Coordinates of C-alpha atoms and ligand atoms in Angstrom, one line a residue:
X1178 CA 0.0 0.0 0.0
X1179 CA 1.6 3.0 -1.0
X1180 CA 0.7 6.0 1.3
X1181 CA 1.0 9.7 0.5
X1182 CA 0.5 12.5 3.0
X1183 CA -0.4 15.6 0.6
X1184 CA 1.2 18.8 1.6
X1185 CA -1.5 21.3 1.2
X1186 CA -5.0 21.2 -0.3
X1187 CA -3.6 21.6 -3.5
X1188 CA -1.2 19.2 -3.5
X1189 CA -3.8 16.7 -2.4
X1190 CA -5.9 17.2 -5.3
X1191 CA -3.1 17.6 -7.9
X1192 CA -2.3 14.0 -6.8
X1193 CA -5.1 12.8 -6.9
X1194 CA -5.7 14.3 -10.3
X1195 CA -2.5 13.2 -11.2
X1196 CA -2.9 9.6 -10.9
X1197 CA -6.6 9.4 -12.6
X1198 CA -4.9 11.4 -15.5
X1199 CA -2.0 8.7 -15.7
X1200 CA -4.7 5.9 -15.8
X1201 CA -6.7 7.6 -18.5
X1202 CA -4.3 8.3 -20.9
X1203 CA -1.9 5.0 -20.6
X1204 CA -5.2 2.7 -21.0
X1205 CA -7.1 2.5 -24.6
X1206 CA -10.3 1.8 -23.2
X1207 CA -10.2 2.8 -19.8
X1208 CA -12.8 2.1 -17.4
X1209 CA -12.7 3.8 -14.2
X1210 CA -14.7 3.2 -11.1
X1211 CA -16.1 7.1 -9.4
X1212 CA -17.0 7.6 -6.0
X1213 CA -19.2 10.8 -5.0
X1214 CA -18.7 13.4 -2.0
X1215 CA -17.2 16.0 -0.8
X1216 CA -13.5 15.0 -1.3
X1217 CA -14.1 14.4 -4.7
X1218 CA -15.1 17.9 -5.6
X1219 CA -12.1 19.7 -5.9
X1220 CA -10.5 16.4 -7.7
X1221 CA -13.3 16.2 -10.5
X1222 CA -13.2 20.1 -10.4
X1223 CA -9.4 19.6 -11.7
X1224 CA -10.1 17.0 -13.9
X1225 CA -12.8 19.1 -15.9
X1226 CA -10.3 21.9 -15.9
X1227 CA -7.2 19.8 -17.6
X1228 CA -9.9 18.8 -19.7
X1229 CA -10.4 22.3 -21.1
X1230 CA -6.6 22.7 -21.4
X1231 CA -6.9 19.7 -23.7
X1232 CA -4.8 17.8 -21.6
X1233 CA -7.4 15.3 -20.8
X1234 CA -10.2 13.0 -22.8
X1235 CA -12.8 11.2 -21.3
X1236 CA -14.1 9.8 -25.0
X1237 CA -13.0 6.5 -24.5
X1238 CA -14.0 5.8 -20.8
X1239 CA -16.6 3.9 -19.4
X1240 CA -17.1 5.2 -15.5
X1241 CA -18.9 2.7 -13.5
X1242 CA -20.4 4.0 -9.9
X1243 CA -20.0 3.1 -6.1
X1244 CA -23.2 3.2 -5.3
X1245 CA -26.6 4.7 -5.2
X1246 CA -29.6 5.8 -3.2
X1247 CA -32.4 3.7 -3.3
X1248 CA -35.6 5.1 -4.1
X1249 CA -34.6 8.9 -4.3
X1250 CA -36.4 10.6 -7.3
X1251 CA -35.1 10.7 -10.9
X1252 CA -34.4 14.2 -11.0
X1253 CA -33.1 15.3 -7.4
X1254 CA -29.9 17.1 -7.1
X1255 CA -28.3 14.3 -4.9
X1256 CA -28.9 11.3 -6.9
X1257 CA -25.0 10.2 -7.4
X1258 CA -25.6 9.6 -10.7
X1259 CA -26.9 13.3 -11.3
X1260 CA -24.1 14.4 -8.8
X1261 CA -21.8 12.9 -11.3
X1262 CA -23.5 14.3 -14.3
X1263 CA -23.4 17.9 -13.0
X1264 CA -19.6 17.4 -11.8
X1265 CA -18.3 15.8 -15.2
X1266 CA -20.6 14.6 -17.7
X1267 CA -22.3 18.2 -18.2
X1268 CA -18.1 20.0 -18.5
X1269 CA -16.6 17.4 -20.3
X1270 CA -16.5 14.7 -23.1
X1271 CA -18.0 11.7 -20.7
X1272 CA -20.9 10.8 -22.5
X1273 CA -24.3 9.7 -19.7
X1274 CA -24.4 6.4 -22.4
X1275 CA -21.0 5.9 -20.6
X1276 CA -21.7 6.2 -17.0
X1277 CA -23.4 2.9 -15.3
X1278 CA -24.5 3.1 -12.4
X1279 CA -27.1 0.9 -10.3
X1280 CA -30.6 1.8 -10.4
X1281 CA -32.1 2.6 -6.8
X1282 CA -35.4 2.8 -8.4
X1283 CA -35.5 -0.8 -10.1
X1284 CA -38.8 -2.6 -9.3
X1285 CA -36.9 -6.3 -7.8
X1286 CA -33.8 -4.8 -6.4
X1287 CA -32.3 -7.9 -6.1
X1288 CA -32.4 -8.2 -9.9
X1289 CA -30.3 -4.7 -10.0
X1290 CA -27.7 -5.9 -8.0
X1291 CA -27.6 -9.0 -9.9
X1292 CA -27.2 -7.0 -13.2
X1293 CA -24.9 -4.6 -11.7
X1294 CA -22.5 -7.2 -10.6
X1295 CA -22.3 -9.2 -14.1
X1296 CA -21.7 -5.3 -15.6
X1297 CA -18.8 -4.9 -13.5
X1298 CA -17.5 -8.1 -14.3
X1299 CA -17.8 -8.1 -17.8
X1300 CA -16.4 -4.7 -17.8
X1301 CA -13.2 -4.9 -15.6
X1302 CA -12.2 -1.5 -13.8
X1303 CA -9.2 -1.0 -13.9
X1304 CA -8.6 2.0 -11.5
X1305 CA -11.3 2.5 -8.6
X1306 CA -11.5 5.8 -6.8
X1307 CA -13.1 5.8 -3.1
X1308 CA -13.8 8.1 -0.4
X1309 CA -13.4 6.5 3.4
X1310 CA -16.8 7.3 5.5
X1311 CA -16.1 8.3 9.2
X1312 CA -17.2 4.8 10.3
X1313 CA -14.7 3.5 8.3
X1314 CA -17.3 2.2 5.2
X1315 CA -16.2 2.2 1.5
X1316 CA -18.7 3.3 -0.7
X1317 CA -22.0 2.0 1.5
X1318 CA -20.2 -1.2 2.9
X1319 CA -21.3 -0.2 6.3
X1320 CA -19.5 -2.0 9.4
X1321 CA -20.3 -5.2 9.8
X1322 CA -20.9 -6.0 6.4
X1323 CA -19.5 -9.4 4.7
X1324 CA -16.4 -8.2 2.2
X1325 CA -18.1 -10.9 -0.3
X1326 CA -21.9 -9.9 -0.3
X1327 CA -21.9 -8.7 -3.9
X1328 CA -23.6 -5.4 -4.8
X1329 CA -26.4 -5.4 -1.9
X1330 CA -29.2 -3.4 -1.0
X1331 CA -27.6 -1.4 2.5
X1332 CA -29.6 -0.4 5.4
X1333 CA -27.8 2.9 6.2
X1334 CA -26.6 3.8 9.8
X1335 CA -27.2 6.3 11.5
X1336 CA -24.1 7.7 11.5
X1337 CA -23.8 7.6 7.9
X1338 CA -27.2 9.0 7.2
X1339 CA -26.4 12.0 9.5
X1340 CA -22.8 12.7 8.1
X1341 CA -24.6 12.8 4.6
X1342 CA -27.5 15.1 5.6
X1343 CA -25.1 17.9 4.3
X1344 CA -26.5 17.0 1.0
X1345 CA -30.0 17.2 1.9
X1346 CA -32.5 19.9 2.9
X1347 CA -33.3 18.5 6.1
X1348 CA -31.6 15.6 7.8
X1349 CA -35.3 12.6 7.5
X1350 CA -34.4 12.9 3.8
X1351 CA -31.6 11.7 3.9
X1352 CA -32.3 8.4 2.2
X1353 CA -32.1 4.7 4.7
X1354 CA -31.0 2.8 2.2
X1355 CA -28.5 2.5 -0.9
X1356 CA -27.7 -0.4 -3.4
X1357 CA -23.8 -0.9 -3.3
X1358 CA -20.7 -2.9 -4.6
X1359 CA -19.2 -4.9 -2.0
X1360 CA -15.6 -4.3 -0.7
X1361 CA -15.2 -7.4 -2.6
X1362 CA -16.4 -6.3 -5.7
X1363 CA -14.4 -3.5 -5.2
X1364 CA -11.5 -5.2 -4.7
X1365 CA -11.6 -6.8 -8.2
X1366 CA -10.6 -3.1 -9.9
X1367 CA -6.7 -3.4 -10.8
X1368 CA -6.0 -0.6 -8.9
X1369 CA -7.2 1.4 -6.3
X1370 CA -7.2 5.0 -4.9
X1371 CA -8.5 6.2 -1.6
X1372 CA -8.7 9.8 -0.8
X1373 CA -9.2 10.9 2.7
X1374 CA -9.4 14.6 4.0
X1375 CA -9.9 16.0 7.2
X1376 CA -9.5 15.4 11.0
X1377 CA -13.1 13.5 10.9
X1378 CA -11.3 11.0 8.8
X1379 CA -8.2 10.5 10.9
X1380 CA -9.9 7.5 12.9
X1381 CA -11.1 5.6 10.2
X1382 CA -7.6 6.0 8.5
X1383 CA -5.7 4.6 11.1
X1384 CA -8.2 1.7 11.7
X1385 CA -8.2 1.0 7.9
X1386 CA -4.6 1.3 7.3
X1387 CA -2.9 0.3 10.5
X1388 CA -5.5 -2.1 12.1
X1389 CA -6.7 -5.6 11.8
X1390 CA -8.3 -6.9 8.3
X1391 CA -12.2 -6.6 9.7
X1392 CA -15.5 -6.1 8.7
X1393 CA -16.2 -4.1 11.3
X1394 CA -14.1 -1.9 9.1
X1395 CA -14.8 -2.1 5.9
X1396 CA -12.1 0.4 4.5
X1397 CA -9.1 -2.5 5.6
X1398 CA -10.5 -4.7 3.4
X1399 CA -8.2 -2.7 1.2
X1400 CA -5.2 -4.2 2.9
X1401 CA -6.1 -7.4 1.1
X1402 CA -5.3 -5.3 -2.7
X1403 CA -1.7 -5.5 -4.0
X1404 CA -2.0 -2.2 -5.5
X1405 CA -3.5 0.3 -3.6
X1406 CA -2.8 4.2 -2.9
X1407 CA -4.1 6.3 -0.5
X1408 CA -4.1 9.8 -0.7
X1409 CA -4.7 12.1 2.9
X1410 CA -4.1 15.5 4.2
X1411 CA -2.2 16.2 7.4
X1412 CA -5.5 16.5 9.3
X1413 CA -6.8 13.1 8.0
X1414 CA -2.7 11.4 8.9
X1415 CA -3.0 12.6 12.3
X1416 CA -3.7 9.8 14.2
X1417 CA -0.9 7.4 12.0
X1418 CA 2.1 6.3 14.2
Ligands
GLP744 C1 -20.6 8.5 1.1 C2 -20.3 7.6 -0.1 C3 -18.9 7.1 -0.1 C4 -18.0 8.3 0.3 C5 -18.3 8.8 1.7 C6 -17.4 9.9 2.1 O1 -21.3 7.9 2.1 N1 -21.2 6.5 -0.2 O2 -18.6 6.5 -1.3 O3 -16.7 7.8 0.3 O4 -19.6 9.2 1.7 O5 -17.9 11.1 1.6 P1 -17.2 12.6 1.7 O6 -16.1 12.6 0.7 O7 -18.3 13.6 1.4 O8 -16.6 12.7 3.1

């Protein structure tokens, strides 16, 4: 696991940047797996804006999602697959026929998870991106969660639901559940990047990096990957020995 400590906000998202960039233009077909939140925001921000330089293409990617909110409408402004829309699809050449993502309004559920697991397979990511959540989840593997339950309908925690009520209006709709890969779907991408910011991260970090293989963390599954990055600031590296 190779872990790198950014030196300023900056630096943390030219890194980032940096290393989706690499991926994109030594692949001919890349296929990139995108998480959503807050630490992206700055990173996709970049990315649109080397894009405009003509520096970087997205016209040959496929971009398959984390995860999704079950049963939150079409059109709001915090679906993840409109978040990603607004945040790339709308500024650059990413085309919405290229972005999968699992449907949270599918009639049988189970059926979408089902689909969305043979997508993933057939299509092979190559490079994943994730976020860490303060309880330590990876996309919505919430703790506790077996690291081989396939893309799964997730009853949100509490914690989670309050930590992402951010998003919302007001914090009851914040959505209970989500469909999401598994941290062992995730770890069939060739490579993965974390990206952690903040002191409300620190814990998590530590546990994921520096403590026992567990599902009671779901981010150490990532100790399990042979190729794995993880990008922090000084706030989120804090509580590393
Ligand atoms: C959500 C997402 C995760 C993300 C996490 C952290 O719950 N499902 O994929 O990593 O939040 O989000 P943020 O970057 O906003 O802290």
């Amino acid at each position: 696991m190779k872990i790198i400590v950014a030196r300023s906000g900056r630096d943390f998202v030219l890194t980032a940047a940096d290393i989706i960039s690499a991926h994109l233009s030594d692949v001919t077909t890349p296929v990139i797996g995108l998480a959503t939140g807050d630490t992206f925001t700055d990173v996709y921000r970049e990315l649109v804006a080397r894009y405009r330089d003509g520096r970087l293409s997205f016209a040959k990617t496929r971009a398959l999602l984390l995860d999704e909110y079950a049963g939150i409408a079409a059109h709001h402004p915090q679906r993840f697959r409109n978040v990603i829309c607004a945040e790339l699809i709308d500024r650059t050449d990413l085309t919405a026929d290229a972005l999968h993502s699992p449907d949270g309004n599918a009639k049988d559920l189970q059926q979408e998870c089902a689909r969305y697991d043979r997508l993933i397979a057939d299509a092979g990511v190559g490079l994943q991106l994730l976020g860490i959540g303060q309880n330590g989840h990876i996309a919505f593997n919430e703790p506790g969660t077996s690291f081989s339950s396939g893309t799964h309908v997730a009853r949100l925690t509490a914690e989670t639901r309050r930590d992402n009520a951010r998003f919302f209006p007001s914090p009851p709709e914040v959505p209970r559940y989500a469909l999401t890969q598994s941290s062992g779907t995730i770890l069939m991408a060739s490579e993965l990047a974390m990206l952690a910011r903040g002191k409300s991260k620190a814990r998590a970090i530590r546990q994921a990096i520096g403590g026992p293989v567990d599902t009671s963390v779901p981010a150490s599954a990532l100790q399990l990957h042979a190729k794995v990055t993880v990008i922090m600031d000084r706030e989120a590296a804090t509580e590393l020995a």
